Amino acid sequence: MLINLEKFTDEECKNAYGANRHLKNGIDSNTQMCYGSRSQAPEACMGLSGEPLLVSNQFSRCIYAVIGVTSFGQTCRAGAQKPDVFTRVAFYKPWIESVVWA
């Protein structure tokens, strides 16, 4: 099932998830990014952690690239508008390739 999500800016992401005991320095834009809906509850609260974040190929609508993996979000509640946090796959690509092609 595909769900259309909106990209939140790095600033919006940092404002939504400030420093806390789990994120001592808050969101790291190099390794994390935020996507979600500004009008619906976040997806991560529904047990979708680990799901891929895909973007369609500009030349073929049936080819997708994985750009993120769902990491966490806020708890489910009506009117929730915090985005989900995704691990940025591009940051880990060298490591992924070293393991896959080893």
mmCIF file of C-alpha atoms in Angstrom:
data_model
loop_
_atom_site.group_PDB
_atom_site.id
_atom_site.type_symbol
_atom_site.label_atom_id
_atom_site.label_comp_id
_atom_site.label_asym_id
_atom_site.label_seq_id
_atom_site.Cartn_x
_atom_site.Cartn_y
_atom_site.Cartn_z
ATOM 1 C CA MET A 1 0.000 0.000 0.000
ATOM 2 C CA LEU A 2 1.382 3.405 -0.949
ATOM 3 C CA ILE A 3 0.761 6.464 1.186
ATOM 4 C CA ASN A 4 1.630 9.940 -0.041
ATOM 5 C CA LEU A 5 3.682 11.842 2.512
ATOM 6 C CA GLU A 6 4.943 15.406 2.602
ATOM 7 C CA LYS A 7 8.570 16.285 3.309
ATOM 8 C CA PHE A 8 9.033 18.487 6.364
ATOM 9 C CA THR A 9 11.970 20.899 6.328
ATOM 10 C CA ASP A 10 14.995 20.208 8.492
ATOM 11 C CA GLU A 11 13.947 23.149 10.678
ATOM 12 C CA GLU A 12 10.394 21.774 11.127
ATOM 13 C CA CYS A 13 11.846 18.387 11.958
ATOM 14 C CA LYS A 14 14.224 19.824 14.556
ATOM 15 C CA ASN A 15 11.411 21.877 16.086
ATOM 16 C CA ALA A 16 9.130 18.834 16.282
ATOM 17 C CA TYR A 17 11.761 16.670 17.975
ATOM 18 C CA GLY A 18 14.090 18.666 20.174
ATOM 19 C CA ALA A 19 16.859 17.294 22.329
ATOM 20 C CA ASN A 20 15.724 14.764 24.934
ATOM 21 C CA ARG A 21 17.056 11.706 26.712
ATOM 22 C CA HIS A 22 16.751 9.607 23.525
ATOM 23 C CA LEU A 23 18.007 12.343 21.164
ATOM 24 C CA LYS A 24 20.708 14.105 23.140
ATOM 25 C CA ASN A 25 21.420 16.519 20.255
ATOM 26 C CA GLY A 26 17.959 16.427 18.692
ATOM 27 C CA ILE A 27 17.425 15.403 15.070
ATOM 28 C CA ASP A 28 20.554 15.015 12.929
ATOM 29 C CA SER A 29 19.732 16.192 9.390
ATOM 30 C CA ASN A 30 22.684 14.236 8.001
ATOM 31 C CA THR A 31 21.261 10.897 9.088
ATOM 32 C CA GLN A 32 17.558 11.609 9.633
ATOM 33 C CA MET A 33 14.665 13.282 7.825
ATOM 34 C CA CYS A 34 10.992 13.897 8.482
ATOM 35 C CA TYR A 35 8.011 13.027 6.337
ATOM 36 C CA GLY A 36 4.356 12.891 7.234
ATOM 37 C CA SER A 37 0.998 14.542 6.866
ATOM 38 C CA ARG A 38 0.111 17.954 8.183
ATOM 39 C CA SER A 39 -3.502 16.844 8.650
ATOM 40 C CA GLN A 40 -3.460 13.129 9.613
ATOM 41 C CA ALA A 41 -1.938 11.064 12.425
ATOM 42 C CA PRO A 42 1.611 9.860 11.743
ATOM 43 C CA GLU A 43 2.155 6.396 10.264
ATOM 44 C CA ALA A 44 4.862 5.234 12.690
ATOM 45 C CA CYS A 45 2.366 5.176 15.552
ATOM 46 C CA MET A 46 0.473 2.427 13.722
ATOM 47 C CA GLY A 47 3.342 -0.036 13.980
ATOM 48 C CA LEU A 48 4.944 0.823 10.654
ATOM 49 C CA SER A 49 8.477 1.290 11.986
ATOM 50 C CA GLY A 50 11.009 -0.232 9.635
ATOM 51 C CA GLU A 51 8.892 0.425 6.553
ATOM 52 C CA PRO A 52 10.708 1.901 3.535
ATOM 53 C CA LEU A 53 10.220 5.484 2.385
ATOM 54 C CA LEU A 54 10.077 5.351 -1.405
ATOM 55 C CA VAL A 55 10.228 7.937 -4.159
ATOM 56 C CA SER A 56 9.094 7.191 -7.679
ATOM 57 C CA ASN A 57 11.501 7.365 -10.586
ATOM 58 C CA GLN A 58 10.935 10.432 -12.754
ATOM 59 C CA PHE A 59 11.096 8.306 -15.933
ATOM 60 C CA SER A 60 8.976 5.341 -14.860
ATOM 61 C CA ARG A 61 6.152 5.401 -12.320
ATOM 62 C CA CYS A 62 6.640 1.697 -11.551
ATOM 63 C CA ILE A 63 10.258 2.047 -10.362
ATOM 64 C CA TYR A 64 10.967 3.310 -6.846
ATOM 65 C CA ALA A 65 14.082 4.152 -4.850
ATOM 66 C CA VAL A 66 14.350 3.619 -1.100
ATOM 67 C CA ILE A 67 15.451 6.912 0.451
ATOM 68 C CA GLY A 68 14.548 6.228 4.072
ATOM 69 C CA VAL A 69 13.471 3.700 6.670
ATOM 70 C CA THR A 70 10.833 4.590 9.269
ATOM 71 C CA SER A 71 12.558 5.073 12.604
ATOM 72 C CA PHE A 72 10.030 6.595 15.001
ATOM 73 C CA GLY A 73 7.223 9.084 15.447
ATOM 74 C CA GLN A 74 4.891 10.387 18.096
ATOM 75 C CA THR A 75 2.100 8.470 19.726
ATOM 76 C CA CYS A 76 -1.192 8.113 17.862
ATOM 77 C CA ARG A 77 -3.763 10.747 18.756
ATOM 78 C CA ALA A 78 -6.368 12.786 16.968
ATOM 79 C CA GLY A 79 -5.043 15.934 15.337
ATOM 80 C CA ALA A 80 -1.414 14.864 15.717
ATOM 81 C CA GLN A 81 0.713 16.677 13.187
ATOM 82 C CA LYS A 82 4.269 15.778 14.073
ATOM 83 C CA PRO A 83 6.043 14.058 11.209
ATOM 84 C CA ASP A 84 7.617 10.619 11.360
ATOM 85 C CA VAL A 85 11.401 10.416 11.524
ATOM 86 C CA PHE A 86 13.157 8.327 8.894
ATOM 87 C CA THR A 87 16.737 7.110 8.755
ATOM 88 C CA ARG A 88 18.379 8.639 5.682
ATOM 89 C CA VAL A 89 19.529 5.670 3.547
ATOM 90 C CA ALA A 90 21.985 7.741 1.448
ATOM 91 C CA PHE A 91 24.128 8.401 4.538
ATOM 92 C CA TYR A 92 24.564 4.654 5.087
ATOM 93 C CA LYS A 93 24.956 3.682 1.411
ATOM 94 C CA PRO A 94 28.736 3.074 1.593
ATOM 95 C CA TRP A 95 28.246 0.742 4.565
ATOM 96 C CA ILE A 96 25.249 -1.006 2.937
ATOM 97 C CA GLU A 97 27.237 -1.621 -0.239
ATOM 98 C CA SER A 98 30.253 -2.880 1.710
ATOM 99 C CA VAL A 99 28.063 -5.498 3.366
ATOM 100 C CA VAL A 100 25.952 -6.421 0.328
ATOM 101 C CA TRP A 101 28.820 -6.665 -2.158
ATOM 102 C CA ALA A 102 31.398 -8.172 0.241
#
